[in-house]
XYZ file of C-alpha atoms in Angstrom:
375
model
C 20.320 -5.119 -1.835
C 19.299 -7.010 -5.010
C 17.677 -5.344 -7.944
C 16.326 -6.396 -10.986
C 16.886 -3.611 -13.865
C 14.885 -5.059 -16.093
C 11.681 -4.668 -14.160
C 9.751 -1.434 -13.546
C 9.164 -2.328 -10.018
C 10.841 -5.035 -7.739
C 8.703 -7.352 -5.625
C 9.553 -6.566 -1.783
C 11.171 -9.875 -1.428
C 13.734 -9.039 -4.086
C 14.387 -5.874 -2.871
C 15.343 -6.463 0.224
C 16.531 -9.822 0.043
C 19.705 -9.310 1.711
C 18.170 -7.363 5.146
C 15.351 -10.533 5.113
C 18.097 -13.521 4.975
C 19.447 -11.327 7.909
C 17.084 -11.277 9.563
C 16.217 -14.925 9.648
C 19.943 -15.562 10.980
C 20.095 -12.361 13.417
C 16.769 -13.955 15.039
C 16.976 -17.411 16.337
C 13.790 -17.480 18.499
C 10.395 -19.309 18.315
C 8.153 -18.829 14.811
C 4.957 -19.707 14.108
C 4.490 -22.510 11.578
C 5.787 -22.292 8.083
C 7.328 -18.494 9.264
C 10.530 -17.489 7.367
C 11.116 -14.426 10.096
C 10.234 -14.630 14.491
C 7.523 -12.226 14.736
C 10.011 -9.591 16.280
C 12.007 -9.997 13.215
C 9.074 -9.121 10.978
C 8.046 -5.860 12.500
C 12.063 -4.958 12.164
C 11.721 -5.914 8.971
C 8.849 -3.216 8.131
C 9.675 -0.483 11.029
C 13.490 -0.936 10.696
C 15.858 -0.861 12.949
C 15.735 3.192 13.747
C 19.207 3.699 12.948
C 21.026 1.173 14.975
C 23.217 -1.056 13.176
C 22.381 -4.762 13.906
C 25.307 -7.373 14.922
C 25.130 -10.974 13.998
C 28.399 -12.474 14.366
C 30.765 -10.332 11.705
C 28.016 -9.133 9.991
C 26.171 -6.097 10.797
C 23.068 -4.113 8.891
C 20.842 -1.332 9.687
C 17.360 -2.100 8.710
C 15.617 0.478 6.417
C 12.074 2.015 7.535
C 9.928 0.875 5.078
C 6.733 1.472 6.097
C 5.953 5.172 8.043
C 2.706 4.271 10.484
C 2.118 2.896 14.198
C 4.301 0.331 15.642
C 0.970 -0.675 17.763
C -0.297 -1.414 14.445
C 2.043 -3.575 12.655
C 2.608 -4.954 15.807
C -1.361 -5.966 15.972
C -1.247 -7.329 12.369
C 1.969 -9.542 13.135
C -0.073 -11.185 15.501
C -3.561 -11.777 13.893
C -0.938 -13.433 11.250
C 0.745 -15.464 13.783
C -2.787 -16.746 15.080
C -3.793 -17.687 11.330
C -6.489 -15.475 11.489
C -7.302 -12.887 7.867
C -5.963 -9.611 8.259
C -8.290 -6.840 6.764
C -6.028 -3.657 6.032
C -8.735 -0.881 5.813
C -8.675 2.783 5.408
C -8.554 5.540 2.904
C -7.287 5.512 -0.861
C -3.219 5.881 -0.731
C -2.472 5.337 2.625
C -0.110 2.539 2.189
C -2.445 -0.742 2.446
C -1.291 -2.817 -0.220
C 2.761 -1.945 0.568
C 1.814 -3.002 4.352
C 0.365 -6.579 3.010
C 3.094 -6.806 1.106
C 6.059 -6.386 3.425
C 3.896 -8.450 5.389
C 3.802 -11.310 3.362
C 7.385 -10.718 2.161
C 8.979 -11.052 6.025
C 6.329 -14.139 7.071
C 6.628 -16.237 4.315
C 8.890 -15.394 1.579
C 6.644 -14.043 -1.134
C 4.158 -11.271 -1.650
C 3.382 -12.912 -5.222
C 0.075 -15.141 -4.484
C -2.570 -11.792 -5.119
C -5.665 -11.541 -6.240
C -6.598 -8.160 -7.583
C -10.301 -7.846 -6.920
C -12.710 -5.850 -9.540
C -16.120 -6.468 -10.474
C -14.860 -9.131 -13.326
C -12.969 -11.352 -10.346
C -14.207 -14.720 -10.425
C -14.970 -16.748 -7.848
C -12.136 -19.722 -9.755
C -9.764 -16.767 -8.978
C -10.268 -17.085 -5.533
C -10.722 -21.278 -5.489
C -9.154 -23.240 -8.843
C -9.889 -23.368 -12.402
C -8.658 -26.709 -14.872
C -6.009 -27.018 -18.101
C -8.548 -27.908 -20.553
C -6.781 -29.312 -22.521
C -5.342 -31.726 -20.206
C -9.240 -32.105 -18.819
C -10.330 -33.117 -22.093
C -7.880 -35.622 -22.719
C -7.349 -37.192 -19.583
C -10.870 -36.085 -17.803
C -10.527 -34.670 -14.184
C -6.992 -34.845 -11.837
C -5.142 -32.990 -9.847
C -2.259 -32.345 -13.177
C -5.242 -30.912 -14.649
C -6.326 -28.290 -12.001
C -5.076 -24.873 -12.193
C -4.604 -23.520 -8.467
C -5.368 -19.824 -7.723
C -3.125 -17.690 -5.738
C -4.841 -18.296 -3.097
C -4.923 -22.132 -3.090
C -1.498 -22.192 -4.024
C -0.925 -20.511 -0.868
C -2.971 -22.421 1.585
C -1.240 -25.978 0.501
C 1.717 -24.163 0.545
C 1.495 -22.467 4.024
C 1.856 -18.976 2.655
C 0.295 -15.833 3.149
C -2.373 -14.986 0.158
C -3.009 -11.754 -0.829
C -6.403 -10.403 -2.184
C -6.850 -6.561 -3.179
C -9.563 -4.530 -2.764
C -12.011 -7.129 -1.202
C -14.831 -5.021 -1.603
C -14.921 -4.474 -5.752
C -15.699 -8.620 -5.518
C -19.098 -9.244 -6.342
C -20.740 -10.300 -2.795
C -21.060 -13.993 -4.334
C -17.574 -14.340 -4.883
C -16.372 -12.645 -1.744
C -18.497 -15.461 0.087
C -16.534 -18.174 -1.275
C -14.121 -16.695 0.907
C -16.260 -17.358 4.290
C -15.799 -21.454 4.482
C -11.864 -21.153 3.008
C -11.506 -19.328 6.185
C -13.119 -20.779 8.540
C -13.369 -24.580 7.324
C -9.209 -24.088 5.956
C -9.868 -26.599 2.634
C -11.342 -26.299 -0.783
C -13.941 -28.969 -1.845
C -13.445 -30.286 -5.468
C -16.296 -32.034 -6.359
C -14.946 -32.950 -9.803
C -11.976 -35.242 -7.605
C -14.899 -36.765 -5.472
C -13.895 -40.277 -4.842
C -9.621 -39.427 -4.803
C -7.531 -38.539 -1.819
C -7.818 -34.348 -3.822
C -11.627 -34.304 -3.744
C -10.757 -31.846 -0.495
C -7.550 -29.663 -0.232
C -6.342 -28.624 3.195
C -4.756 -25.422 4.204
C -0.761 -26.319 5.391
C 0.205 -24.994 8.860
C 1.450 -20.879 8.404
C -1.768 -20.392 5.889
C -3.640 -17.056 6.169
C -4.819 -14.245 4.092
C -4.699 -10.288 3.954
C -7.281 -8.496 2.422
C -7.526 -4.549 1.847
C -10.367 -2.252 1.190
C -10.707 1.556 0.649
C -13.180 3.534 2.891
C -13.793 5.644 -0.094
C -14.640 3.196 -2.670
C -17.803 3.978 -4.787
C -19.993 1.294 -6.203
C -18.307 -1.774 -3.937
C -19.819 -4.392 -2.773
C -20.377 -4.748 1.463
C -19.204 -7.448 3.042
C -21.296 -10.201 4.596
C -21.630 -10.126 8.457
C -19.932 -14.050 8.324
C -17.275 -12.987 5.806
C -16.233 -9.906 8.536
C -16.455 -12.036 11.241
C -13.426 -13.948 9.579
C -11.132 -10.855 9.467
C -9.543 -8.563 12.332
C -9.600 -5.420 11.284
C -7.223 -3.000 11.096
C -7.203 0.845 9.719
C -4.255 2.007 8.185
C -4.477 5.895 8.718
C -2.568 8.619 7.115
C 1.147 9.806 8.260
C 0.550 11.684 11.563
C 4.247 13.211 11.597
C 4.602 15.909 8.959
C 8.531 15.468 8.621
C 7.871 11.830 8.168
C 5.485 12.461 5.510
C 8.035 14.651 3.730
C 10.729 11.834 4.149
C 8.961 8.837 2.628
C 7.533 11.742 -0.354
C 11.263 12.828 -0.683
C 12.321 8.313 -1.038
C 9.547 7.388 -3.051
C 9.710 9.747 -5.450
C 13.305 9.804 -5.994
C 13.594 6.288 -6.489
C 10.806 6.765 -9.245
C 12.735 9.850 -10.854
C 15.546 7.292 -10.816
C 13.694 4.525 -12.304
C 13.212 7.382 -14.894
C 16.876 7.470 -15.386
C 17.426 11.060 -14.069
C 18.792 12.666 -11.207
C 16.786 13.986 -8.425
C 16.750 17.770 -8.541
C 13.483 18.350 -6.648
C 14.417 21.333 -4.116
C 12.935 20.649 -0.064
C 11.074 23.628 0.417
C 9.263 22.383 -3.132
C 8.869 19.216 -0.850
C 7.761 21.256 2.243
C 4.939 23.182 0.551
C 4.064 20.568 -1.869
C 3.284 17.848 1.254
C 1.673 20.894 3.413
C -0.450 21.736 0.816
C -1.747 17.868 0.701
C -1.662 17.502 4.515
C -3.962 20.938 4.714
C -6.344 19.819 2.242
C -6.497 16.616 3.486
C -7.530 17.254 6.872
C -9.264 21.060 6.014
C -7.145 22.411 8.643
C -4.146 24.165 7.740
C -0.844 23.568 10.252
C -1.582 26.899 11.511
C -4.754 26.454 12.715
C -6.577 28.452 9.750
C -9.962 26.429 8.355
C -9.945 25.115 4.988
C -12.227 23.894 2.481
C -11.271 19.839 1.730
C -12.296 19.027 -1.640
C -13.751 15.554 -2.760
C -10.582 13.609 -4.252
C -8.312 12.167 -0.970
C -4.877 13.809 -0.679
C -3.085 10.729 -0.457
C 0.728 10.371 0.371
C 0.837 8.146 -2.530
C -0.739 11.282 -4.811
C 1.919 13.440 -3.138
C 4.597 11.093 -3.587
C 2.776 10.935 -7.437
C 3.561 15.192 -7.959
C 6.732 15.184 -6.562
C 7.891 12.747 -9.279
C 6.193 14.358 -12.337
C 8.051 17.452 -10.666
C 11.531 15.624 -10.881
C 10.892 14.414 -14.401
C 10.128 17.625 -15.497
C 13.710 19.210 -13.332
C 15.001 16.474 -15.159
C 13.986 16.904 -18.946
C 11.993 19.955 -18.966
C 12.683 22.828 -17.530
C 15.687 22.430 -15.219
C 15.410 23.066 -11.672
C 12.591 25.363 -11.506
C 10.114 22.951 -10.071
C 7.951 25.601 -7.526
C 6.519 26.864 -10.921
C 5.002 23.545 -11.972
C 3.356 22.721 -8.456
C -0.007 24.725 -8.973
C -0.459 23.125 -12.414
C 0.111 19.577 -10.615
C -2.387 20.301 -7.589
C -4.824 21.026 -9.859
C -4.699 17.927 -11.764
C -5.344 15.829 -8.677
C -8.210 18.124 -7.010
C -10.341 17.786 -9.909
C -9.618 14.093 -10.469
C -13.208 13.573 -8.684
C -15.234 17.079 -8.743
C -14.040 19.568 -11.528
C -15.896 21.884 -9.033
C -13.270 21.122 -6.488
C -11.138 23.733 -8.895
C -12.868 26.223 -6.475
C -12.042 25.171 -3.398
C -8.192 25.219 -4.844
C -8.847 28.632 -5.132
C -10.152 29.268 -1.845
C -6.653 27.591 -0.351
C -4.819 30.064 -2.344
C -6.746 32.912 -1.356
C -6.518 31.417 2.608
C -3.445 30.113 3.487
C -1.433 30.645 0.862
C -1.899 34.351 0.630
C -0.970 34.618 4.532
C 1.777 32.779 4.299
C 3.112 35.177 1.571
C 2.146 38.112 3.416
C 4.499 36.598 6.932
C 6.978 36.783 4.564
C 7.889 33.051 3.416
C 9.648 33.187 -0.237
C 8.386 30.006 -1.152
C 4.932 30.387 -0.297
C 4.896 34.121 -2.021
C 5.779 32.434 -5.514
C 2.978 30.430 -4.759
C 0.802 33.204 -4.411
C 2.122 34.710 -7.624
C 1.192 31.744 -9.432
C -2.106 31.625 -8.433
C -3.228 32.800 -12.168
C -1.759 29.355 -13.371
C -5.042 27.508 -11.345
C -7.567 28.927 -13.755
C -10.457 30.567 -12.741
């Protein structure tokens, strides 16, 4: 597995350039145009291998899990990429979207590099072309002198494009999304007249998009733009001991990043992810109702504690990381609704407090340090 230690955070393809090359060798059948992986091989590539140790010739590999979810769904995506059709990755803030597009785009073509972040300052050249002015003004319009976006770089290319949070896109730039997709080439009316006045999307082109349910202030899709994306939700981790697994990866490979050892303890893990999973869905695993505040407990916010909690293990305060939990879930409830302090409380005093009195150790520190939530 290739790293790169002079980079915060590795692009997918770098990563795990060793289990993608592979995979292109361990899987010899049909691909779709311009495809670096066999579809099969992709949704290996994502899912891994569960443990069994792939044979090609002398070589062998287990594929890692990178991505905790349905195989139904990756499976689905795979093929609205394999038909060239844009993939919409939808669903609720931290739930994984952007990693998904990005191991996608990783296993099918290589590269998850050609993004577009959308915000309300995204322009629609970000999406299309802008020009080297300085080449415009002293040669006038050519192709040297356009500047390809990410996502024109991709279509000539026959790559999968990338564009982040569709929805913050002002509705007039999102719509110069509608013909790219469904005519596959940009018009350049500065070229009119030369064989570039219209660029054509290579064979393998296509483009994910994601979008949080949650957003405030975005910008709704047009009925044609939709109609050129399948959709797909992207819900939170089902299993709880596969929530506590990618929490427990994540963040170690964060503390590590960090330069420290991991030294967060499991049942730390255990509570901190049930906590998240009970306010998340306002049901705790027992059955018991509770109160879900405003801000989404995310697996990536859980993963986000567990890592200030190994920082801390790591330079603070030693090992005692149960003692730093309350002060953490506080800071993410009231992230949205200082209010939702309240309904904090109202865990403690539910679940919390029962779990203390059935006579779990971990959960009756909790309870003791319900003081350290405020009032």
């Amino acid at each position: 597995m290739s790293t790169a230690p002079d980079r915060q955070l590795v692009l997918p393809e770098d990563t795990y350039a060793a289990e993608l090359e592979f995979l292109a060798a361990y899987d010899t059948g049909p691909r779709p145009p311009g495809w670096r992986l066999t579809p099969r091989a992709v949704v290996t590539f994502v899912l891994g291998s569960g443990g069994e140790k792939l044979k090609h010739g002398r070589r062998g590999m287990v594929v890692e899990a990178k991505f905790v979810g349905d195989r139904a769904l990756v499976e689905r995506c795979v093929v609205t990429l394999a038909g060239e059709r844009g993939l919409l990755l939808v669903g609720e803030p931290g739930t994984a979207k952007s990693m998904l597009s990005e191991l996608l785009a990783a296993a099918v073509c290589g590269t998850s590099a050609l993004t577009v972040q959308g915000t309300a300052g995204t322009t629609e050249d970000q999406l299309k072309y802008g020009w080297n002015y300085a080449l415009l003004l002293a040669k006038g319009p050519s192709r040297d002198a356009l500047v390809p976006s990410p996502v024109l770089t991709a279509m000539t290319g026959g790559a999968v494009a990338r564009v982040e949070e569709i929805t913050r896109c002002l509705p007039e730039v999102q719509d110069a999304l509608v013909s790219l997709l469904s005519e596959r080439r940009i018009a350049v009316p500065e070229l009119a007249g030369s064989a570039d006045a219209q660029l054509y999307a290579a064979p393998g082109f296509t483009l994910i998009a994601t979008a949080n349910l949650r957003d405030k202030g975005v910008s709704e899709m047009s009925a044609a733009l939709k109609r050129r994306f399948n959709f797909e939700t992207v819900g939170p981790i089902g299993d709880l001991d596969a929530e506590i697994a990618l929490v427990r990866r994540q963040s170690t490979a964060a503390v590590a990043r960090a330069g420290a050892p991991y030294a967060v303890d499991d049942a730390v893990l255990e509570a901190l992810v049930t906590a998240f999973r009970d306010l998340r869905t306002g049901r705790s695993v027992e059955g018991w109702d509770v109160e879900r505040p405003s801000t989404v407990m995310s697996t990536a916010e859980a993963v986000s504690v567990a890592t200030a909690l190994g920082v801390t293990a790591a330079y603070l305060d030693g090992a005692d990381t149960l003692h730093h939990l309350p002060g953490q879930l506080v800071g993410v409830v009231r992230k949205d609704d200082p209010t939702d302090t309240a309904r904090l409380l109202g865990y403690w005093d539910g679940p919390v407090r029962r779990r203390a009195e059935q006579g779990s150790a971990t959960w009756r520190t909790l309870w003791d340090l319900r003081p350290a939530l405020g009032d």
